[in-house]
Amino acid sequence: MNAKKNLAVLGATGSIGCSTLDIVRQFPERYRAVSLTAGRNVALLARQIAEFRPALAVVIDESDRDRLRQLLPDDVKTELLWGESGMIAAASLPDADMVVTGVVGAAGLMPTLAAIDAGKPIALANKETLVMAGETVMARAAAAGVPILPVDSEHSAIYQCIGQHPRREVARLFLTASGGPFRTLAPDRFGAIRLEDALNHPNWSMGAKITIDSATLMNKGLEFIEARHLFDMAPEKIEVIVHPQSIVHSMVGFVDGSVLAQLGIPDMKGPIGYALAYPERLPLELGFPDFTALAQLTFEPPDLERFPCLGLAFEACTQGGTLPAVLNAANEVAVSAFLERRIAFTDIHRVIRQTMERHTPQSQPSIEQICEADREARKMTSDEIRRCSA
Ligand code: MG
């Protein structure tokens, strides 16, 4: 067995971060957490630091850093930093052997680039990074020889199915979607969707942002763009299929008409463990699907009338340039407004579409141009939201 692997865990207090630390706890002889970053959940981060004793921990701002210091036992030697420079330090810590990016949203981009530049293999759960800047990120990772191992369950499935097959033999990616809680809701009822309904995902337990993205199917749209970059696949060769049981995590079609699927129970420890241990497999003991009790696995096309966000993502993916970053930024702002009960569920796709229409896309943008498009889109979307809640 290899020596212990040191992990930088970005977004340690989120759903992916907590599952990653569960694996560290389960396999202390294999993994050590050497840096942890968090958003606002300082109390949980303090408990994680006391347990895992990382060399470095990072929060968003100075006042949280001070609060964190007060919560820690005196014998803790962890260095505490804050802000984007702190996140970048955590992602490029010399001691780290792998960076797990479980950060939500656009905040994942700069630390991911820093990890690539520092030559760290990445277990990527932050899909927004590839949505915003997929071409640049993949090109930089390839040039630096840095492997990017997907943690998103669908992309992990595709990665596992492709295995050692040469790229030319891969003809189609079948990206499965649970369809979320409103798959069969009558279209005229969407206006009455409450926040509580949207936060109630049928199969997966995840953070609030991705749960809303799953309810609008924007999550699948973002994953579509993610798959396009991760596997260098033309959009017309990626097919979204609704599979409500979430047992088939995705499939790959090969040039001979053969299709390989990856199956398992829906638990993020599966794909996280796969990325951490690749090319080995960890004895996670998650159990197997009970196939005879499942009775049936069903597949249906996505309904773009009910779920217009998916169509917007297809459009952004086809257009490329800065448009996917704009889609992503507008979505983040719209979802947080929905989470704060400032807009209705059906306003989410409306404000994203308006922002996309007002944006003038640039092709082959630099990282700076992408960040500028992101900032501008956030402002435009906030203006739209003020208009619809006024
Ligand atoms: Mg996913």
GROMACS .gro file of N, CA, C and O in nm, residues 282-381:
model
  400
  282LEU      N    1  -1.164   0.166  -0.246
  282LEU     CA    2  -1.167   0.156  -0.099
  282LEU      C    3  -1.278   0.059  -0.054
  282LEU      O    4  -1.386   0.059  -0.113
  283PRO      N    5  -1.251  -0.017   0.051
  283PRO     CA    6  -1.358  -0.101   0.107
  283PRO      C    7  -1.456  -0.016   0.189
  283PRO      O    8  -1.453  -0.016   0.311
  284LEU      N    9  -1.542   0.059   0.120
  284LEU     CA   10  -1.631   0.155   0.186
  284LEU      C   11  -1.748   0.089   0.257
  284LEU      O   12  -1.811   0.148   0.344
  285GLU      N   13  -1.779  -0.033   0.215
  285GLU     CA   14  -1.891  -0.107   0.274
  285GLU      C   15  -2.021  -0.029   0.270
  285GLU      O   16  -2.096  -0.020   0.368
  286LEU      N   17  -2.050   0.029   0.153
  286LEU     CA   18  -2.175   0.102   0.137
  286LEU      C   19  -2.293   0.009   0.108
  286LEU      O   20  -2.407   0.050   0.115
  287GLY      N   21  -2.264  -0.114   0.075
  287GLY     CA   22  -2.372  -0.206   0.038
  287GLY      C   23  -2.407  -0.190  -0.109
  287GLY      O   24  -2.359  -0.098  -0.176
  288PHE      N   25  -2.489  -0.278  -0.159
  288PHE     CA   26  -2.529  -0.277  -0.299
  288PHE      C   27  -2.677  -0.244  -0.311
  288PHE      O   28  -2.752  -0.264  -0.216
  289PRO      N   29  -2.718  -0.197  -0.429
  289PRO     CA   30  -2.862  -0.181  -0.449
  289PRO      C   31  -2.929  -0.317  -0.434
  289PRO      O   32  -2.872  -0.419  -0.471
  290ASP      N   33  -3.049  -0.316  -0.377
  290ASP     CA   34  -3.126  -0.441  -0.365
  290ASP      C   35  -3.208  -0.454  -0.494
  290ASP      O   36  -3.319  -0.405  -0.505
  291PHE      N   37  -3.146  -0.521  -0.593
  291PHE     CA   38  -3.204  -0.521  -0.728
  291PHE      C   39  -3.342  -0.584  -0.734
  291PHE      O   40  -3.430  -0.536  -0.804
  292THR      N   41  -3.361  -0.693  -0.659
  292THR     CA   42  -3.492  -0.759  -0.670
  292THR      C   43  -3.601  -0.674  -0.604
  292THR      O   44  -3.715  -0.676  -0.645
  293ALA      N   45  -3.563  -0.595  -0.502
  293ALA     CA   46  -3.663  -0.508  -0.438
  293ALA      C   47  -3.692  -0.384  -0.522
  293ALA      O   48  -3.798  -0.324  -0.511
  294LEU      N   49  -3.594  -0.345  -0.607
  294LEU     CA   50  -3.613  -0.226  -0.689
  294LEU      C   51  -3.724  -0.243  -0.792
  294LEU      O   52  -3.788  -0.147  -0.832
  295ALA      N   53  -3.743  -0.368  -0.835
  295ALA     CA   54  -3.847  -0.403  -0.931
  295ALA      C   55  -3.823  -0.345  -1.070
  295ALA      O   56  -3.821  -0.415  -1.168
  296GLN      N   57  -3.800  -0.210  -1.079
  296GLN     CA   58  -3.772  -0.157  -1.212
  296GLN      C   59  -3.683  -0.034  -1.210
  296GLN      O   60  -3.685   0.044  -1.115
  297LEU      N   61  -3.604  -0.022  -1.316
  297LEU     CA   62  -3.526   0.099  -1.339
  297LEU      C   63  -3.587   0.164  -1.463
  297LEU      O   64  -3.602   0.098  -1.566
  298THR      N   65  -3.625   0.290  -1.452
  298THR     CA   66  -3.694   0.354  -1.565
  298THR      C   67  -3.613   0.470  -1.620
  298THR      O   68  -3.530   0.529  -1.550
  299PHE      N   69  -3.635   0.500  -1.747
  299PHE     CA   70  -3.563   0.606  -1.817
  299PHE      C   71  -3.661   0.683  -1.904
  299PHE      O   72  -3.746   0.624  -1.968
  300GLU      N   73  -3.651   0.816  -1.902
  300GLU     CA   74  -3.740   0.899  -1.984
  300GLU      C   75  -3.666   1.024  -2.027
  300GLU      O   76  -3.568   1.064  -1.964
  301PRO      N   77  -3.713   1.089  -2.135
  301PRO     CA   78  -3.645   1.213  -2.176
  301PRO      C   79  -3.678   1.327  -2.080
  301PRO      O   80  -3.785   1.326  -2.018
  302PRO      N   81  -3.587   1.424  -2.065
  302PRO     CA   82  -3.618   1.539  -1.977
  302PRO      C   83  -3.724   1.628  -2.042
  302PRO      O   84  -3.731   1.637  -2.165
  303ASP      N   85  -3.805   1.692  -1.961
  303ASP     CA   86  -3.912   1.779  -2.009
  303ASP      C   87  -3.865   1.925  -2.004
  303ASP      O   88  -3.860   1.986  -1.897
  304LEU      N   89  -3.829   1.978  -2.120
  304LEU     CA   90  -3.773   2.114  -2.123
  304LEU      C   91  -3.878   2.222  -2.101
  304LEU      O   92  -3.845   2.337  -2.073
  305GLU      N   93  -4.005   2.186  -2.115
  305GLU     CA   94  -4.112   2.283  -2.085
  305GLU      C   95  -4.122   2.305  -1.934
  305GLU      O   96  -4.128   2.418  -1.886
  306ARG      N   97  -4.122   2.194  -1.860
  306ARG     CA   98  -4.125   2.207  -1.714
  306ARG      C   99  -3.995   2.264  -1.659
  306ARG      O  100  -3.995   2.332  -1.558
  307PHE      N  101  -3.886   2.227  -1.724
  307PHE     CA  102  -3.753   2.260  -1.669
  307PHE      C  103  -3.671   2.342  -1.769
  307PHE      O  104  -3.572   2.293  -1.826
  308PRO      N  105  -3.711   2.468  -1.791
  308PRO     CA  106  -3.642   2.551  -1.891
  308PRO      C  107  -3.495   2.578  -1.860
  308PRO      O  108  -3.418   2.609  -1.950
  309CYS      N  109  -3.455   2.564  -1.732
  309CYS     CA  110  -3.314   2.587  -1.697
  309CYS      C  111  -3.222   2.492  -1.773
  309CYS      O  112  -3.110   2.529  -1.811
  310LEU      N  113  -3.271   2.372  -1.796
  310LEU     CA  114  -3.188   2.275  -1.869
  310LEU      C  115  -3.164   2.323  -2.012
  310LEU      O  116  -3.052   2.315  -2.063
  311GLY      N  117  -3.268   2.376  -2.074
  311GLY     CA  118  -3.253   2.430  -2.210
  311GLY      C  119  -3.156   2.549  -2.213
  311GLY      O  120  -3.077   2.562  -2.306
  312LEU      N  121  -3.161   2.633  -2.110
  312LEU     CA  122  -3.069   2.747  -2.103
  312LEU      C  123  -2.924   2.699  -2.096
  312LEU      O  124  -2.835   2.757  -2.158
  313ALA      N  125  -2.904   2.592  -2.020
  313ALA     CA  126  -2.767   2.538  -2.007
  313ALA      C  127  -2.721   2.476  -2.139
  313ALA      O  128  -2.605   2.493  -2.178
  314PHE      N  129  -2.811   2.408  -2.210
  314PHE     CA  130  -2.774   2.353  -2.342
  314PHE      C  131  -2.729   2.467  -2.435
  314PHE      O  132  -2.630   2.456  -2.506
  315GLU      N  133  -2.808   2.576  -2.430
  315GLU     CA  134  -2.779   2.691  -2.514
  315GLU      C  135  -2.641   2.751  -2.480
  315GLU      O  136  -2.561   2.779  -2.568
  316ALA      N  137  -2.616   2.767  -2.349
  316ALA     CA  138  -2.488   2.823  -2.305
  316ALA      C  139  -2.373   2.732  -2.346
  316ALA      O  140  -2.267   2.779  -2.388
  317CYS      N  141  -2.395   2.603  -2.338
  317CYS     CA  142  -2.290   2.507  -2.371
  317CYS      C  143  -2.258   2.514  -2.520
  317CYS      O  144  -2.141   2.514  -2.560
  318THR      N  145  -2.361   2.522  -2.604
  318THR     CA  146  -2.341   2.527  -2.748
  318THR      C  147  -2.271   2.656  -2.789
  318THR      O  148  -2.179   2.655  -2.869
  319GLN      N  149  -2.316   2.768  -2.729
  319GLN     CA  150  -2.255   2.898  -2.760
  319GLN      C  151  -2.112   2.909  -2.707
  319GLN      O  152  -2.026   2.964  -2.773
  320GLY      N  153  -2.089   2.859  -2.588
  320GLY     CA  154  -1.956   2.863  -2.527
  320GLY      C  155  -1.911   3.005  -2.492
  320GLY      O  156  -1.994   3.091  -2.466
  321GLY      N  157  -1.781   3.029  -2.497
  321GLY     CA  158  -1.726   3.161  -2.461
  321GLY      C  159  -1.759   3.198  -2.318
  321GLY      O  160  -1.746   3.114  -2.227
  322THR      N  161  -1.804   3.321  -2.299
  322THR     CA  162  -1.836   3.366  -2.163
  322THR      C  163  -1.978   3.328  -2.120
  322THR      O  164  -2.013   3.346  -2.004
  323LEU      N  165  -2.059   3.276  -2.214
  323LEU     CA  166  -2.200   3.253  -2.180
  323LEU      C  167  -2.222   3.151  -2.066
  323LEU      O  168  -2.306   3.173  -1.980
  324PRO      N  169  -2.146   3.040  -2.062
  324PRO     CA  170  -2.166   2.949  -1.948
  324PRO      C  171  -2.135   3.014  -1.812
  324PRO      O  172  -2.204   2.986  -1.713
  325ALA      N  173  -2.035   3.101  -1.808
  325ALA     CA  174  -2.004   3.171  -1.682
  325ALA      C  175  -2.119   3.262  -1.642
  325ALA      O  176  -2.151   3.276  -1.524
  326VAL      N  177  -2.182   3.324  -1.743
  326VAL     CA  178  -2.296   3.413  -1.718
  326VAL      C  179  -2.416   3.332  -1.668
  326VAL      O  180  -2.483   3.368  -1.571
  327LEU      N  181  -2.441   3.220  -1.734
  327LEU     CA  182  -2.547   3.129  -1.689
  327LEU      C  183  -2.525   3.091  -1.543
  327LEU      O  184  -2.616   3.096  -1.460
  328ASN      N  185  -2.402   3.053  -1.511
  328ASN     CA  186  -2.370   3.008  -1.376
  328ASN      C  187  -2.386   3.120  -1.273
  328ASN      O  188  -2.447   3.099  -1.167
  329ALA      N  189  -2.335   3.238  -1.305
  329ALA     CA  190  -2.343   3.350  -1.212
  329ALA      C  191  -2.489   3.389  -1.189
  329ALA      O  192  -2.532   3.408  -1.074
  330ALA      N  193  -2.566   3.398  -1.297
  330ALA     CA  194  -2.707   3.436  -1.286
  330ALA      C  195  -2.781   3.331  -1.203
  330ALA      O  196  -2.866   3.365  -1.119
  331ASN      N  197  -2.748   3.206  -1.224
  331ASN     CA  198  -2.812   3.099  -1.147
  331ASN      C  199  -2.779   3.109  -0.999
  331ASN      O  200  -2.867   3.095  -0.913
  332GLU      N  201  -2.652   3.135  -0.966
  332GLU     CA  202  -2.615   3.145  -0.824
  332GLU      C  203  -2.693   3.257  -0.755
  332GLU      O  204  -2.744   3.240  -0.644
  333VAL      N  205  -2.702   3.371  -0.823
  333VAL     CA  206  -2.773   3.485  -0.764
  333VAL      C  207  -2.922   3.454  -0.753
  333VAL      O  208  -2.985   3.480  -0.649
  334ALA      N  209  -2.979   3.395  -0.857
  334ALA     CA  210  -3.122   3.363  -0.856
  334ALA      C  211  -3.155   3.259  -0.749
  334ALA      O  212  -3.254   3.272  -0.676
  335VAL      N  213  -3.071   3.158  -0.736
  335VAL     CA  214  -3.097   3.054  -0.636
  335VAL      C  215  -3.085   3.111  -0.495
  335VAL      O  216  -3.168   3.081  -0.409
  336SER      N  217  -2.987   3.199  -0.472
  336SER     CA  218  -2.977   3.252  -0.337
  336SER      C  219  -3.097   3.343  -0.307
  336SER      O  220  -3.146   3.344  -0.195
  337ALA      N  221  -3.148   3.414  -0.409
  337ALA     CA  222  -3.270   3.495  -0.387
  337ALA      C  223  -3.390   3.406  -0.358
  337ALA      O  224  -3.474   3.438  -0.273
  338PHE      N  225  -3.397   3.292  -0.427
  338PHE     CA  226  -3.507   3.198  -0.399
  338PHE      C  227  -3.494   3.141  -0.257
  338PHE      O  228  -3.593   3.129  -0.184
  339LEU      N  229  -3.371   3.109  -0.217
  339LEU     CA  230  -3.348   3.056  -0.082
  339LEU      C  231  -3.385   3.159   0.026
  339LEU      O  232  -3.422   3.123   0.137
  340GLU      N  233  -3.372   3.287  -0.011
  340GLU     CA  234  -3.411   3.393   0.083
  340GLU      C  235  -3.557   3.435   0.064
  340GLU      O  236  -3.599   3.538   0.116
  341ARG      N  237  -3.631   3.359  -0.013
  341ARG     CA  238  -3.774   3.382  -0.040
  341ARG      C  239  -3.800   3.518  -0.104
  341ARG      O  240  -3.904   3.580  -0.081
  342ARG      N  241  -3.703   3.567  -0.182
  342ARG     CA  242  -3.723   3.696  -0.249
  342ARG      C  243  -3.783   3.681  -0.387
  342ARG      O  244  -3.837   3.776  -0.442
  343ILE      N  245  -3.769   3.564  -0.448
  343ILE     CA  246  -3.832   3.540  -0.578
  343ILE      C  247  -3.899   3.403  -0.578
  343ILE      O  248  -3.872   3.320  -0.492
  344ALA      N  249  -3.988   3.383  -0.675
  344ALA     CA  250  -4.059   3.255  -0.687
  344ALA      C  251  -3.973   3.155  -0.765
  344ALA      O  252  -3.879   3.193  -0.835
  345PHE      N  253  -4.007   3.028  -0.751
  345PHE     CA  254  -3.935   2.922  -0.820
  345PHE      C  255  -3.929   2.949  -0.971
  345PHE      O  256  -3.825   2.934  -1.034
  346THR      N  257  -4.041   2.992  -1.028
  346THR     CA  258  -4.048   3.014  -1.173
  346THR      C  259  -3.977   3.143  -1.216
  346THR      O  260  -3.960   3.167  -1.335
  347ASP      N  261  -3.937   3.226  -1.119
  347ASP     CA  262  -3.857   3.344  -1.154
  347ASP      C  263  -3.713   3.304  -1.183
  347ASP      O  264  -3.641   3.379  -1.249
  348ILE      N  265  -3.669   3.191  -1.129
  348ILE     CA  266  -3.528   3.153  -1.143
  348ILE      C  267  -3.488   3.148  -1.291
  348ILE      O  268  -3.395   3.216  -1.334
  349HIS      N  269  -3.562   3.072  -1.370
  349HIS     CA  270  -3.523   3.061  -1.512
  349HIS      C  271  -3.544   3.193  -1.586
  349HIS      O  272  -3.470   3.226  -1.678
  350ARG      N  273  -3.646   3.270  -1.543
  350ARG     CA  274  -3.674   3.397  -1.610
  350ARG      C  275  -3.559   3.495  -1.596
  350ARG      O  276  -3.514   3.555  -1.693
  351VAL      N  277  -3.510   3.509  -1.472
  351VAL     CA  278  -3.402   3.608  -1.453
  351VAL      C  279  -3.270   3.560  -1.516
  351VAL      O  280  -3.192   3.642  -1.565
  352ILE      N  281  -3.250   3.429  -1.519
  352ILE     CA  282  -3.128   3.378  -1.584
  352ILE      C  283  -3.135   3.407  -1.735
  352ILE      O  284  -3.039   3.456  -1.795
  353ARG      N  285  -3.253   3.380  -1.794
  353ARG     CA  286  -3.268   3.404  -1.938
  353ARG      C  287  -3.244   3.553  -1.970
  353ARG      O  288  -3.173   3.587  -2.066
  354GLN      N  289  -3.304   3.642  -1.887
  354GLN     CA  290  -3.288   3.785  -1.913
  354GLN      C  291  -3.142   3.826  -1.907
  354GLN      O  292  -3.094   3.902  -1.991
  355THR      N  293  -3.070   3.773  -1.808
  355THR     CA  294  -2.928   3.807  -1.797
  355THR      C  295  -2.850   3.755  -1.917
  355THR      O  296  -2.766   3.825  -1.973
  356MET      N  297  -2.880   3.633  -1.959
  356MET     CA  298  -2.811   3.576  -2.075
  356MET      C  299  -2.838   3.659  -2.201
  356MET      O  300  -2.749   3.681  -2.283
  357GLU      N  301  -2.962   3.706  -2.214
  357GLU     CA  302  -2.997   3.784  -2.334
  357GLU      C  303  -2.927   3.920  -2.335
  357GLU      O  304  -2.892   3.971  -2.441
  358ARG      N  305  -2.905   3.977  -2.216
  358ARG     CA  306  -2.842   4.109  -2.210
  358ARG      C  307  -2.689   4.102  -2.225
  358ARG      O  308  -2.625   4.203  -2.250
  359HIS      N  309  -2.635   3.982  -2.209
  359HIS     CA  310  -2.489   3.968  -2.214
  359HIS      C  311  -2.439   3.959  -2.359
  359HIS      O  312  -2.501   3.893  -2.442
  360THR      N  313  -2.328   4.025  -2.388
  360THR     CA  314  -2.264   4.009  -2.519
  360THR      C  315  -2.151   3.908  -2.505
  360THR      O  316  -2.048   3.938  -2.445
  361PRO      N  317  -2.170   3.786  -2.556
  361PRO     CA  318  -2.070   3.681  -2.532
  361PRO      C  319  -1.937   3.710  -2.603
  361PRO      O  320  -1.935   3.765  -2.711
  362GLN      N  321  -1.831   3.670  -2.535
  362GLN     CA  322  -1.699   3.679  -2.595
  362GLN      C  323  -1.648   3.537  -2.615
  362GLN      O  324  -1.664   3.454  -2.524
  363SER      N  325  -1.584   3.511  -2.728
  363SER     CA  326  -1.532   3.376  -2.748
  363SER      C  327  -1.388   3.368  -2.700
  363SER      O  328  -1.318   3.470  -2.693
  364GLN      N  329  -1.345   3.249  -2.666
  364GLN     CA  330  -1.211   3.223  -2.614
  364GLN      C  331  -1.167   3.325  -2.509
  364GLN      O  332  -1.061   3.388  -2.523
  365PRO      N  333  -1.247   3.342  -2.404
  365PRO     CA  334  -1.214   3.443  -2.304
  365PRO      C  335  -1.097   3.401  -2.215
  365PRO      O  336  -1.073   3.283  -2.194
  366SER      N  337  -1.025   3.503  -2.164
  366SER     CA  338  -0.922   3.477  -2.062
  366SER      C  339  -0.993   3.459  -1.927
  366SER      O  340  -1.112   3.489  -1.915
  367ILE      N  341  -0.918   3.413  -1.827
  367ILE     CA  342  -0.976   3.400  -1.692
  367ILE      C  343  -1.026   3.536  -1.643
  367ILE      O  344  -1.133   3.545  -1.583
  368GLU      N  345  -0.952   3.642  -1.673
  368GLU     CA  346  -0.994   3.777  -1.631
  368GLU      C  347  -1.127   3.814  -1.696
  368GLU      O  348  -1.216   3.869  -1.632
  369GLN      N  349  -1.141   3.785  -1.826
  369GLN     CA  350  -1.267   3.816  -1.895
  369GLN      C  351  -1.382   3.733  -1.841
  369GLN      O  352  -1.495   3.780  -1.830
  370ILE      N  353  -1.353   3.609  -1.804
  370ILE     CA  354  -1.456   3.523  -1.745
  370ILE      C  355  -1.502   3.580  -1.610
  370ILE      O  356  -1.621   3.589  -1.582
  371CYS      N  357  -1.404   3.621  -1.529
  371CYS     CA  358  -1.439   3.678  -1.397
  371CYS      C  359  -1.516   3.808  -1.413
  371CYS      O  360  -1.609   3.836  -1.337
  372GLU      N  361  -1.481   3.887  -1.515
  372GLU     CA  362  -1.552   4.011  -1.543
  372GLU      C  363  -1.697   3.981  -1.586
  372GLU      O  364  -1.791   4.045  -1.539
  373ALA      N  365  -1.714   3.882  -1.673
  373ALA     CA  366  -1.849   3.843  -1.718
  373ALA      C  367  -1.931   3.793  -1.599
  373ALA      O  368  -2.050   3.822  -1.587
  374ASP      N  369  -1.866   3.720  -1.509
  374ASP     CA  370  -1.931   3.669  -1.388
  374ASP      C  371  -1.981   3.786  -1.302
  374ASP      O  372  -2.096   3.789  -1.260
  375ARG      N  373  -1.893   3.883  -1.279
  375ARG     CA  374  -1.930   4.000  -1.196
  375ARG      C  375  -2.046   4.078  -1.258
  375ARG      O  376  -2.143   4.112  -1.190
  376GLU      N  377  -2.035   4.100  -1.388
  376GLU     CA  378  -2.136   4.178  -1.459
  376GLU      C  379  -2.271   4.105  -1.454
  376GLU      O  380  -2.376   4.166  -1.432
  377ALA      N  381  -2.267   3.973  -1.472
  377ALA     CA  382  -2.391   3.893  -1.473
  377ALA      C  383  -2.456   3.895  -1.335
  377ALA      O  384  -2.579   3.901  -1.324
  378ARG      N  385  -2.376   3.892  -1.230
  378ARG     CA  386  -2.432   3.898  -1.093
  378ARG      C  387  -2.506   4.029  -1.071
  378ARG      O  388  -2.613   4.033  -1.012
  379LYS      N  389  -2.446   4.136  -1.122
  379LYS     CA  390  -2.507   4.268  -1.105
  379LYS      C  391  -2.639   4.275  -1.184
  379LYS      O  392  -2.742   4.317  -1.131
  380MET      N  393  -2.635   4.229  -1.309
  380MET     CA  394  -2.755   4.232  -1.392
  380MET      C  395  -2.867   4.149  -1.330
  380MET      O  396  -2.983   4.189  -1.328
  381THR      N  397  -2.831   4.032  -1.279
  381THR     CA  398  -2.933   3.944  -1.220
  381THR      C  399  -2.991   4.006  -1.094
  381THR      O  400  -3.112   4.002  -1.072
   0.00000   0.00000   0.00000
